[in-house]
CSV table of C-alpha atoms in Angstrom, one decimal:
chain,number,residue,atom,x,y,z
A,29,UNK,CA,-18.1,-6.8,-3.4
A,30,UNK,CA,-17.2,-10.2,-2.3
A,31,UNK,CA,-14.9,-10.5,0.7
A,32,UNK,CA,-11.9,-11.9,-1.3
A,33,UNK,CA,-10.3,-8.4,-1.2
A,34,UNK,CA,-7.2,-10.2,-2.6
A,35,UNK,CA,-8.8,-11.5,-5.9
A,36,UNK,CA,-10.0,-8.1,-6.7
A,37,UNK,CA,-6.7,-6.4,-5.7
A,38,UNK,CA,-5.1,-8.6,-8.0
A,39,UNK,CA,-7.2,-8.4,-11.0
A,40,UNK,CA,-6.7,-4.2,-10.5
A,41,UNK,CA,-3.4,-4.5,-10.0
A,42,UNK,CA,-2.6,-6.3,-13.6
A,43,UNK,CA,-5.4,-4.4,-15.4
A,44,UNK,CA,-4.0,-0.9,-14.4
A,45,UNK,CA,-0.5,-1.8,-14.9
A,46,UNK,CA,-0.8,-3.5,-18.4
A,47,UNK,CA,-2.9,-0.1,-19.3
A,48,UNK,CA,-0.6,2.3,-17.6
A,49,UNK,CA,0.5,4.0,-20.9
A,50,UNK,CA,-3.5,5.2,-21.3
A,51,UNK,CA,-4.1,6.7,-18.5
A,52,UNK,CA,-0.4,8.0,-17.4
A,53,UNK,CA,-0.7,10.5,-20.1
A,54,UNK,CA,-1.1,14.1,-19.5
A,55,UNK,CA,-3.4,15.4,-22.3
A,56,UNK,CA,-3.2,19.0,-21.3
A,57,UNK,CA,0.8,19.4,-20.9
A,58,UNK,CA,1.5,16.8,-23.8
A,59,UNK,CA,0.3,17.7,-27.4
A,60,UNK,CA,0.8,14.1,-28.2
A,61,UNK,CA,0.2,11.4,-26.0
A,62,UNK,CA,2.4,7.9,-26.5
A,63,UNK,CA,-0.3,5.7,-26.9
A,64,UNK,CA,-1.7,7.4,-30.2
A,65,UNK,CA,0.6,5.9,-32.8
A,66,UNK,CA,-0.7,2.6,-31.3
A,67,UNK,CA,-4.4,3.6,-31.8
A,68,UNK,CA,-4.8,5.9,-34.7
A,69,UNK,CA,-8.3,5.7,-35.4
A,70,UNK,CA,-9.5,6.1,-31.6
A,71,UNK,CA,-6.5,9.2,-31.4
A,72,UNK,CA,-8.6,11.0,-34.6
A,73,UNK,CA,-11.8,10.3,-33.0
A,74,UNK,CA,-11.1,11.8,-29.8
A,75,UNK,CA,-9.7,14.9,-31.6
A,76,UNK,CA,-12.3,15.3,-33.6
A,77,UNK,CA,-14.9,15.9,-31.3
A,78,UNK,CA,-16.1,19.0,-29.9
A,79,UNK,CA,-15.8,20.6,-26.1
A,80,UNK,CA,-19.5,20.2,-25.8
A,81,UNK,CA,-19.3,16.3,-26.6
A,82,UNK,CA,-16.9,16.2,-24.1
A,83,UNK,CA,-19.1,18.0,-21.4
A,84,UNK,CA,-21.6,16.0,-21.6
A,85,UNK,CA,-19.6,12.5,-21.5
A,86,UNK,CA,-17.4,13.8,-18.5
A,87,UNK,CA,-18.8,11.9,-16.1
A,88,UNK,CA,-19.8,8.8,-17.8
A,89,UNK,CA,-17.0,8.5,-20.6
A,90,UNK,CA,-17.9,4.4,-20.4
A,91,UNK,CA,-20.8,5.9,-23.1
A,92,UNK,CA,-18.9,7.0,-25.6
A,93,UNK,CA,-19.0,5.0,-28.8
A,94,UNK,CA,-15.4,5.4,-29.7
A,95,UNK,CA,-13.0,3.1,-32.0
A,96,UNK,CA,-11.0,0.4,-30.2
A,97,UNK,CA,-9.7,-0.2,-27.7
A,98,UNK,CA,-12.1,2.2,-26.0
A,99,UNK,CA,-15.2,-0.4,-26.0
A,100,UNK,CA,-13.1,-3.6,-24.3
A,101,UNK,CA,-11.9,-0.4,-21.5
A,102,UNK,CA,-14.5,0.6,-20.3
A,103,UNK,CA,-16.8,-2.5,-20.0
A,104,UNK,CA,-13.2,-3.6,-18.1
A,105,UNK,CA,-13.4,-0.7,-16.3
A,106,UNK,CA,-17.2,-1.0,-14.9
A,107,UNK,CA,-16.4,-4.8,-14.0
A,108,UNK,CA,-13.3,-4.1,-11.9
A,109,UNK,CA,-14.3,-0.9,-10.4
A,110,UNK,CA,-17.9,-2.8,-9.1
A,111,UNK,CA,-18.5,-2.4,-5.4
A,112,UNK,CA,-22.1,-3.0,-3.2
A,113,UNK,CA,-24.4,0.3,-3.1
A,114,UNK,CA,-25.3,0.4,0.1
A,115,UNK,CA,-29.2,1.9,0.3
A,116,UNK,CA,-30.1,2.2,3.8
A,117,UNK,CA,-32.2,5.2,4.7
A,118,UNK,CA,-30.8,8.2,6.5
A,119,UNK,CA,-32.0,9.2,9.6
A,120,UNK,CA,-34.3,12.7,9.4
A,121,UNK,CA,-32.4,15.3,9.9
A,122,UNK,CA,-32.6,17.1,13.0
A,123,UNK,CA,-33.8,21.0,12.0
A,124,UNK,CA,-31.1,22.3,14.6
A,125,UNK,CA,-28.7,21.0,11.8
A,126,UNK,CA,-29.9,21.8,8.7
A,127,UNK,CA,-30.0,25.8,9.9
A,128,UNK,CA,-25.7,25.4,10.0
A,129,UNK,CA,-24.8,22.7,6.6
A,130,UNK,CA,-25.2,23.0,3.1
A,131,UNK,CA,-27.9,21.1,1.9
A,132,UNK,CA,-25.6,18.7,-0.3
A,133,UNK,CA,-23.0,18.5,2.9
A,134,UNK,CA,-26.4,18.0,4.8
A,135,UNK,CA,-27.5,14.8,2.4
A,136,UNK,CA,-23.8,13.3,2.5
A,137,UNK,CA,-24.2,13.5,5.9
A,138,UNK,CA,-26.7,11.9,6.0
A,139,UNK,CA,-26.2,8.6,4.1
A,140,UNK,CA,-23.0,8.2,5.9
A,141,UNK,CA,-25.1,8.2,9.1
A,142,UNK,CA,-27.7,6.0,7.8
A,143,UNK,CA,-25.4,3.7,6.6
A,144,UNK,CA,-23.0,3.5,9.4
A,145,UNK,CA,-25.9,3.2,11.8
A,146,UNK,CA,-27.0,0.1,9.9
A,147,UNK,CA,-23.8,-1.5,9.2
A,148,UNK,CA,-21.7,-1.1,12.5
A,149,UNK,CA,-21.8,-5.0,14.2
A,150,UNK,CA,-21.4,-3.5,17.2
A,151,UNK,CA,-23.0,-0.8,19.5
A,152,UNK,CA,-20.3,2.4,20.0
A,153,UNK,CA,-19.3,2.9,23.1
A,154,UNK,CA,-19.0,6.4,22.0
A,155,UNK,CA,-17.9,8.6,18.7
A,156,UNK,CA,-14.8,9.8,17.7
A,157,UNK,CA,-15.2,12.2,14.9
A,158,UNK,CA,-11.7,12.8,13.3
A,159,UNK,CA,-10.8,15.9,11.3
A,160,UNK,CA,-14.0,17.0,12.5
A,161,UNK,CA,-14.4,20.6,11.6
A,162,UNK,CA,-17.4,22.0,13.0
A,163,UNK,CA,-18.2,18.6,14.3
A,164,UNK,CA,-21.4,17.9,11.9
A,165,UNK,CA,-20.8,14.2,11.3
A,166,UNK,CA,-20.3,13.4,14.7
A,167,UNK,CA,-22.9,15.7,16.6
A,168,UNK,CA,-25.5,13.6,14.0
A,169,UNK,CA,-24.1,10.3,15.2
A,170,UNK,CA,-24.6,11.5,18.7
A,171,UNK,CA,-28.1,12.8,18.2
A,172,UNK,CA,-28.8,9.8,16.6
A,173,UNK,CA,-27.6,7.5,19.2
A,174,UNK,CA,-27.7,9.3,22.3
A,175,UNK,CA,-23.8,8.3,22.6
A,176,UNK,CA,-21.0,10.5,24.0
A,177,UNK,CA,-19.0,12.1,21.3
A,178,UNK,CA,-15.0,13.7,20.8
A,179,UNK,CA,-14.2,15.8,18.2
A,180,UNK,CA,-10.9,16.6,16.6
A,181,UNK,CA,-9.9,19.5,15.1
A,182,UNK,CA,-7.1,22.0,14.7
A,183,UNK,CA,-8.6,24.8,14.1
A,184,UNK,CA,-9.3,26.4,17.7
A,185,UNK,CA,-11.8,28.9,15.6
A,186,UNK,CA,-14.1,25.1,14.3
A,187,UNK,CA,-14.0,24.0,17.1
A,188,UNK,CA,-15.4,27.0,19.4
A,189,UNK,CA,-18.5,26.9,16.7
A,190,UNK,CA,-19.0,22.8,16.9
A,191,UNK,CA,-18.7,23.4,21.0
A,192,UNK,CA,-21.6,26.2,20.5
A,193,UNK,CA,-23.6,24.0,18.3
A,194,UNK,CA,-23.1,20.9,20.4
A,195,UNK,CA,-24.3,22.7,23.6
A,196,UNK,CA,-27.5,24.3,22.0
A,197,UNK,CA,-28.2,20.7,20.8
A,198,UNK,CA,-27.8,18.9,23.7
A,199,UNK,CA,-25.3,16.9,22.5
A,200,UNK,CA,-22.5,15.9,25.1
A,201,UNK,CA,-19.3,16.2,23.2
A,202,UNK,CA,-16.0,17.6,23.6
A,203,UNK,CA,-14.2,19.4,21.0
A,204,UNK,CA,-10.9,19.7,21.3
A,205,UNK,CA,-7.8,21.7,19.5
A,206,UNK,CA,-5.6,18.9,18.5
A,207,UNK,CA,-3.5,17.7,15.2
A,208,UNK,CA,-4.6,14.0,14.3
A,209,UNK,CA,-0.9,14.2,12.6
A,210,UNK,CA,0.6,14.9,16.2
A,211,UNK,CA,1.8,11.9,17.8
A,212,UNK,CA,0.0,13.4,21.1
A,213,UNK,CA,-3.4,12.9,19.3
A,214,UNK,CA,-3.1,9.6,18.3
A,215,UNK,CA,-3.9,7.4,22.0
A,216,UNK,CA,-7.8,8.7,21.3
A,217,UNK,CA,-7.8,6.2,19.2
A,218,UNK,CA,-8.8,3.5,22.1
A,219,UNK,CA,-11.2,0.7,22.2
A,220,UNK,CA,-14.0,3.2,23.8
A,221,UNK,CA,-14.2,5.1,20.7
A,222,UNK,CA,-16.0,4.3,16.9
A,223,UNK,CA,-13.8,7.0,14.7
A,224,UNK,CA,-15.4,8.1,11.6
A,225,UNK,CA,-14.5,10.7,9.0
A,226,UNK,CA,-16.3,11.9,5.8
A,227,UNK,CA,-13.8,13.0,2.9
A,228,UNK,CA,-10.8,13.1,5.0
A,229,UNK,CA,-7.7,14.0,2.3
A,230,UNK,CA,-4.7,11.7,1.8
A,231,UNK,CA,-2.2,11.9,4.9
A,232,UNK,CA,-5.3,12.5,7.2
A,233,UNK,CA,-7.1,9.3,6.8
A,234,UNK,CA,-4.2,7.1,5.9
A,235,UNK,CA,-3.3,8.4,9.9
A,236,UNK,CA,-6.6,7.6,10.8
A,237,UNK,CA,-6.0,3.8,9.4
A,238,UNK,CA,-2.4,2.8,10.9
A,239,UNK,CA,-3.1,4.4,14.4
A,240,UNK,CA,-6.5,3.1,14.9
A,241,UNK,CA,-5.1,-0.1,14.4
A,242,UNK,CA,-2.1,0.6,16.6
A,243,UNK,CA,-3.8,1.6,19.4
A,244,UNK,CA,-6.8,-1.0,19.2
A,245,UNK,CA,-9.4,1.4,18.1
A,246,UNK,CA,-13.0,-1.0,18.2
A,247,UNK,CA,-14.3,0.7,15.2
A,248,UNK,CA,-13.9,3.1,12.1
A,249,UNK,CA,-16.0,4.1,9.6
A,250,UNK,CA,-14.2,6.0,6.6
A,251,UNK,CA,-15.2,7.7,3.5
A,252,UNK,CA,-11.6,9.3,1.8
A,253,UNK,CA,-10.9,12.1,-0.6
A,254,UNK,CA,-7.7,13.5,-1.7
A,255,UNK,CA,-5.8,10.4,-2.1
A,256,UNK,CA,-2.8,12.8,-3.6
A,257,UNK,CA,-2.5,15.0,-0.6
A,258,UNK,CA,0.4,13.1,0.9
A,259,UNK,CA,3.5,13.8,2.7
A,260,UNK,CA,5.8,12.1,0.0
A,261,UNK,CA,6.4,12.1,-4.0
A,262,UNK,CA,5.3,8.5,-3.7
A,263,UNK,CA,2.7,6.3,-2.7
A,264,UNK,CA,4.0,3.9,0.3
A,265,UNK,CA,1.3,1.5,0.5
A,266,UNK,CA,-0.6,0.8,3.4
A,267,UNK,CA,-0.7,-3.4,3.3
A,268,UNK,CA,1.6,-5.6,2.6
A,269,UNK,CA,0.0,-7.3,-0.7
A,270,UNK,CA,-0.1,-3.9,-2.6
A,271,UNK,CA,3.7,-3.2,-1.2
A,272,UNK,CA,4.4,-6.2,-3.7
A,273,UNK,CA,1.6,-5.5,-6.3
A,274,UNK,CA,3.2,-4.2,-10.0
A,275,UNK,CA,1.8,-0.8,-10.2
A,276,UNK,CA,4.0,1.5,-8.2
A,277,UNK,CA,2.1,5.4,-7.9
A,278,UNK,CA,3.8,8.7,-7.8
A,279,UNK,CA,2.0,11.5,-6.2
A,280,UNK,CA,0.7,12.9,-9.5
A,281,UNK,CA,-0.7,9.5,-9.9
A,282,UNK,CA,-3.1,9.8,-7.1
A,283,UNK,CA,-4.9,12.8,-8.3
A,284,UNK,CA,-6.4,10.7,-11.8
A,285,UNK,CA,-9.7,9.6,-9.2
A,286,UNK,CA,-10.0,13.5,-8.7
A,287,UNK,CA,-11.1,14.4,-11.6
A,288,UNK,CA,-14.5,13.6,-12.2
A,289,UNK,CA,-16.4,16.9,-12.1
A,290,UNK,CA,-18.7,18.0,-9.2
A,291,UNK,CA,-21.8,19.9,-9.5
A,292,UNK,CA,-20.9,23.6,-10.3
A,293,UNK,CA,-23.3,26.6,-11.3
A,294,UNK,CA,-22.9,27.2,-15.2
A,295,UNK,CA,-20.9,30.3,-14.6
A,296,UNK,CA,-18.2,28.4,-12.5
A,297,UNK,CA,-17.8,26.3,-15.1
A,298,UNK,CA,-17.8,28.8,-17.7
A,299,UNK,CA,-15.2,30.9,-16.2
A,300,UNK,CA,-13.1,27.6,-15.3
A,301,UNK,CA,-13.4,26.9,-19.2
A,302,UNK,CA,-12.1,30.0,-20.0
A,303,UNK,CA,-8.8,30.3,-17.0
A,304,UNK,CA,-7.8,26.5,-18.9
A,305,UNK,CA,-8.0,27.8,-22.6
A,306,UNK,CA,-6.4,31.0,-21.9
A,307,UNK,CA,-3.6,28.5,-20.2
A,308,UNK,CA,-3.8,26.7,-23.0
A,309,UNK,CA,-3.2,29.1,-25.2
A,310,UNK,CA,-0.4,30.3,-23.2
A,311,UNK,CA,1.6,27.2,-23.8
A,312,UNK,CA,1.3,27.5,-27.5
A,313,UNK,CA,2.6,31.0,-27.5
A,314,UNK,CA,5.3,29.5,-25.0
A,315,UNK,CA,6.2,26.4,-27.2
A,316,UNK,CA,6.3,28.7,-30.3
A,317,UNK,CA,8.4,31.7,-29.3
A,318,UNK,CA,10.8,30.1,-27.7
A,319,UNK,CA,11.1,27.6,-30.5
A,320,UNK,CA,11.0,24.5,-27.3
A,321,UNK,CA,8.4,21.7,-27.5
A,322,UNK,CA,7.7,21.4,-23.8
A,323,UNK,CA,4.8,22.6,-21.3
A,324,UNK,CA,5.8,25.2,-18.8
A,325,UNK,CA,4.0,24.5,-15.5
A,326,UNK,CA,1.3,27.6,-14.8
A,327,UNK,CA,-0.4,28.3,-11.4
A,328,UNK,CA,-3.6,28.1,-11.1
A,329,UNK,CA,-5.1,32.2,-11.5
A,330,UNK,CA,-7.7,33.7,-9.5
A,331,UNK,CA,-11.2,34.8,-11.4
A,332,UNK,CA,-9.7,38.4,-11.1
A,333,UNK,CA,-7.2,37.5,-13.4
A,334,UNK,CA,-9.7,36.8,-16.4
A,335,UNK,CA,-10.7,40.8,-16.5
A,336,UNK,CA,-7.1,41.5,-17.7
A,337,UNK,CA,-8.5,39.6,-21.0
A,338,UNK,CA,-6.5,37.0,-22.9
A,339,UNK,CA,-3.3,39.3,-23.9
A,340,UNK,CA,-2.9,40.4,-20.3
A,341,UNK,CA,-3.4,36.6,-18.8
A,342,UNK,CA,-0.7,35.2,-20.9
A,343,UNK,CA,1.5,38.3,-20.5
A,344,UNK,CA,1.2,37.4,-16.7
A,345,UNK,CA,2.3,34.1,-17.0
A,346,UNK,CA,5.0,35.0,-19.1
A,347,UNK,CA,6.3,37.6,-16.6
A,348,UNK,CA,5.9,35.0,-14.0
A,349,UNK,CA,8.6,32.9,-16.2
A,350,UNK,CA,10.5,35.3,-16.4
A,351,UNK,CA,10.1,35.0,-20.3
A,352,UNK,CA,10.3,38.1,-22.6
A,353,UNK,CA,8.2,36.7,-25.5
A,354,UNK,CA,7.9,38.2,-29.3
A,355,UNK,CA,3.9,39.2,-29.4
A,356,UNK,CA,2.0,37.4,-31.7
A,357,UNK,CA,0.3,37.9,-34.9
A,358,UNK,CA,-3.2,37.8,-33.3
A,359,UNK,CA,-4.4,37.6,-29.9
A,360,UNK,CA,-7.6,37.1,-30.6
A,361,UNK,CA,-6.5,34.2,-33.0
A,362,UNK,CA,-4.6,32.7,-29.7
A,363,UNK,CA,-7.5,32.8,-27.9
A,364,UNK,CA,-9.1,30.3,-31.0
A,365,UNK,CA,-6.5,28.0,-30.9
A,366,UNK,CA,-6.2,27.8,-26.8
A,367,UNK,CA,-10.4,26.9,-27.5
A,368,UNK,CA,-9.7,23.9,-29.8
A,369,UNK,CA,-7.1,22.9,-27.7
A,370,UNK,CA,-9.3,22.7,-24.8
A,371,UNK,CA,-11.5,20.8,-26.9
A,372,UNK,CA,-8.6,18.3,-27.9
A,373,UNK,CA,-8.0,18.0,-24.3
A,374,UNK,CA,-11.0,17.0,-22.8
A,375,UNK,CA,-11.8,14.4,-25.4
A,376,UNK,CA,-8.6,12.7,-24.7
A,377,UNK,CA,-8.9,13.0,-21.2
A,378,UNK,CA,-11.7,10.6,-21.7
A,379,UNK,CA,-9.5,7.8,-21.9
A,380,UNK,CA,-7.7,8.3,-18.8
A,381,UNK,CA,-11.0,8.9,-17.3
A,382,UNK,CA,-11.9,4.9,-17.6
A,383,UNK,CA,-9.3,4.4,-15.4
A,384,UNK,CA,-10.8,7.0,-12.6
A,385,UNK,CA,-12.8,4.2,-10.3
A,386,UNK,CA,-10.6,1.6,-10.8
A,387,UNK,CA,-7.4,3.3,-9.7
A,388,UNK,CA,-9.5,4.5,-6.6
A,389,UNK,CA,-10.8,0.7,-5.7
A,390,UNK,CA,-6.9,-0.2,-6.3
A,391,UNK,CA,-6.0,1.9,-3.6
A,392,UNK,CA,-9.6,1.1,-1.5
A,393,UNK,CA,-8.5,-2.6,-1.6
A,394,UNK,CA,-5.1,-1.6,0.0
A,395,UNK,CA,-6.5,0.2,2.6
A,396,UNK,CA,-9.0,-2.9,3.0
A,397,UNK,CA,-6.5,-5.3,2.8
A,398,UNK,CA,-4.2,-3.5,5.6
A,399,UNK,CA,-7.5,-3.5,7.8
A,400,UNK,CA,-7.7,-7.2,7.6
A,401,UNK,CA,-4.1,-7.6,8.0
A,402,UNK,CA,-4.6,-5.9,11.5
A,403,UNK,CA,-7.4,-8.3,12.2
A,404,UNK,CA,-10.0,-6.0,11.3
A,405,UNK,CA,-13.6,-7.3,9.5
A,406,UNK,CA,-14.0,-5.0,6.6
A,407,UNK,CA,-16.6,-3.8,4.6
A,408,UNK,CA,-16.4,-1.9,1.4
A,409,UNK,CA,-19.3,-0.2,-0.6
A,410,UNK,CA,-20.9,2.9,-1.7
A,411,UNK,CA,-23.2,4.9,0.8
A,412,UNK,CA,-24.3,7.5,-1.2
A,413,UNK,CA,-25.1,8.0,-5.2
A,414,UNK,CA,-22.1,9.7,-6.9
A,415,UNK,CA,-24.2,12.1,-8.2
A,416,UNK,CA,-24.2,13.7,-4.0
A,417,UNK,CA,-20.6,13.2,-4.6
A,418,UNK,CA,-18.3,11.3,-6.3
A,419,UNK,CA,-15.9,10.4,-3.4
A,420,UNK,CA,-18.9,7.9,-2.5
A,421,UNK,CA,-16.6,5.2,-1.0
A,422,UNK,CA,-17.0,3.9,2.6
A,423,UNK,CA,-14.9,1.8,4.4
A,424,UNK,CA,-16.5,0.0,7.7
A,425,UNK,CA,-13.8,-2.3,9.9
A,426,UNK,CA,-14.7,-3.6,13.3
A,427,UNK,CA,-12.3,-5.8,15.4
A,428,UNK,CA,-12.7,-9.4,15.1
C-alpha cells in the first residue's frame, strides 16, 4: 500500500458512503432489502440460487457472475481493499510451544512473529505483550530475541499458566493481573517497551493505540479483531481526517468485516445451518400470526436447544416473547420455508459481503492515519494468508 494513507482513506470513504444502501441492509431481519427495486434482475438472481451456491462463494463472493451492478462492485471492491502481503518466514517454532497452542493459533503466531521481527526499524528494548492471555505471542518474541518481556492480562487464572510456561522456557517475563482498560495500566506503555497484540477486539486495541501514543510508547505492532466490541452505539473515530470523512458507523456497522466464515468442522457448520433456519422459520410464524411485518430479535440458542426439534425451538422463542402464537398448519412445512429462506439469505448477503475488506481498510486507514498524526511511521499489510485467518491485518508504527 502506498504511504499516502490519506488518498486511500478518501477513495474508501466516498466508495462506502455512495454504496451504503448495499451493504447497510440486513438480509436475514429484512424480507426485502431497499436496494432491490433499484436492481431487479441482480435481486432475482441472488434469490434464485441455492444455499449450496452460496457456501461455496462465501468467502470469495467477488466470483460470482451475477447481473449488475455486482461485476463494477466487486472489481471496486478488490482495488480499494488492496494492501502489501507481507511474506517473511516465521521463525521455527520452539517444541516447548507447540505442546500448549493450537496448531492454527501456533501458525498465526507465527507469521506475526516473523513479520514483526523483520519489519520493526528498530531493536526492542523489551516486549510488551497486551491482552496477553497465556502470554504465547510474547514468550515467542522473547525466545526469539532473547529480550525481556511483560505480559498483561486480567485474568489472575492466564496469567499463573503464562508465568508457569515462561519459567519452564526460560523466558524472563513478568505477568501480571492488570486491566489494559484501567487507567493504572496504561504508564507500561513507556519508551522501553515494543507492545504488540494479535486479534485484540474493539475497545482493547483502540486503548492500545491512544495510550501508546500518549505515553510515548517506542513501538507497537497490532493485528485487530472485533472492531464492533466497543464501549459506545457509535463509532468515534480515532484520527482526525475520518472524524470529518462522510461515512459515520453505528455499532452494528462494525460487525459487516466479521462475517467472513472461519474454518469449522462440517458438523459445526451443519448444526449452525440448522439453529439460523429454524430462526428463520421462527420469524415467519412470528410475522404471520401476529399479522406484523417486522423481525423480532432472537438470541442466539445453544446446540442443546436443536434436540427439542423445530416445534419446540420456535415454541421457545415464542415463550421468550412472551407471544402466545396460533400453531401452524405444518411444522414440518415451516421447517421448508425457514430452509429457502436461509437460502435467500445467504445469497443476498453476498452483496454486502463486497463491502467486508473495504469497510475494514476504512477503519485500518483511521487507525493509520491517527498513528501518523501522533508522529508515528506506519506500516500497513497482511502478515498471514486469510485462509490462517481472516483478521490478517497488521499494523506496525515506530516513533519518528
Amino acid at each position: 500500500m502506498p504511504v499516502d494513507f490519506a488518498e486511500r482513506f478518501e477513495q474508501l470513504d466516498c466508495w462506502l458512503h455512495e454504496h451504503q444502501a448495499l451493504w447497510r441492509g440486513r438480509p436475514f431481519m429484512e424480507h426485502r432489502l431497499d436496494w432491490e427495486a433499484q436492481y431487479p434482475q441482480l435481486a432475482a438472481y441472488l434469490r434464485g440460487r441455492s444455499l449450496a451456491d452460496a457456501e461455496r462463494v462465501h468467502n470469495h463472493p467477488h466470483t460470482v457472475d451475477a447481473p449488475a451492478p455486482f461485476p463494477e462492485l466487486a472489481a471496486s471492491s478488490r482495488a480499494l481493499s488492496e494492501v502489501d502481503i507481507w511474506s517473511e518466514p516465521p521463525p521455527m517454532p520452539d517444541e516447548r510451544l507447540g505442546r500448549h497452542v493450537p496448531g492454527r493459533k501456533l501458525e498465526q503466531i507465527g507469521h506475526f512473529v516473523g513479520v514483526a521481527l523483520a519489519r520493526l526499524p528498530e531493536q526492542p528494548e523489551g516486549w510488551l505483550d497486551w491482552c496477553a492471555g497465556k502470554g504465547h505471542l510474547g514468550r515467542q518474541l522473547a525466545l526469539a530475541t532473547r529480550l525481556p518481556l511483560t505480559c498483561l492480562e486480567r485474568e489472575h487464572s492466564l496469567n499463573e499458566q503464562g508465568r508457569a510456561l515462561s519459567e519452564s522456557c526460560g523466558v524472563a517475563a513478568q505477568h501480571l493481573d492488570v486491566d489494559v482498560l484501567a487507567v493504572s495500566t496504561w504508564g507500561y506503555l513507556d519508551s522501553r517497551h515494543t507492545a504488540v497484540a494479535l486479534h485484540a477486539c474493539g475497545q482493547l486495541h483502540m486503548t492500545l493505540l491512544t495510550q501508546a501514543a500518549a505515553n510515548g510508547c517506542s513501538q507497537l505492532v497490532l493485528s485487530p479483531c472485533c472492531y464492533n466490541r466497543i464501549d459506545s452505539t457509535c463509532y468515534q473515530p480515532l484520527s482526525q481526517r475520518a472524524r470529518h470523512a462522510r461515512l459515520q458507523l453505528t455499532r452494528d456497522d462494525l460487525g459487516l468485516p466479521l462475517q467472513e466464515a472461519v474454518t469449522a468442522g462440517q458438523r459445526t457448520l451443519r448444526l449452525r445451518d440448522q439453529s439460523m433456519a429454524w430462526r428463520l422459520a421462527f420469524d415467519l410464524w412470528q410475522r404471520e400470526a401476529r399479522g406484523v411485518d417486522a423481525y423480532l430479535p432472537t438470541p442466539s440458542r445453544p446446540e442443546s436447544a436443536l434436540a427439542q426439534g423445530v416445534a419446540g425451538f420456535c415454541r421457545s422463542l415464542a415463550e421468550h416473547h412472551g407471544l402466545a402464537l396460533p400453531e401452524p398448519d405444518s411444522w414440518t412445512a415451516l421447517e421448508q420455508h425457514g430452509w429457502a429462506r436461509l437460502a435467500e439469505v445467504r445469497n443476498l448477503e453476498l452483496v454486502p459481503a463486497l463491502f467486508r475488506r473495504p469497510l475494514e481498510v476504512w477503519l485500518l486507514l483511521d487507525r493509520a492515519l491517527f498513528l501518523q498524526e501522533q508522529g508515528y511511521r506506519v506500516q500497513l499489510g497482511q502478515f498471514c494468508p486469510p485462509t490462517l485467518t481472516p483478521r490478517n491485518f497488521m499494523l506496525i508504527g515506530s516513533r519518528n
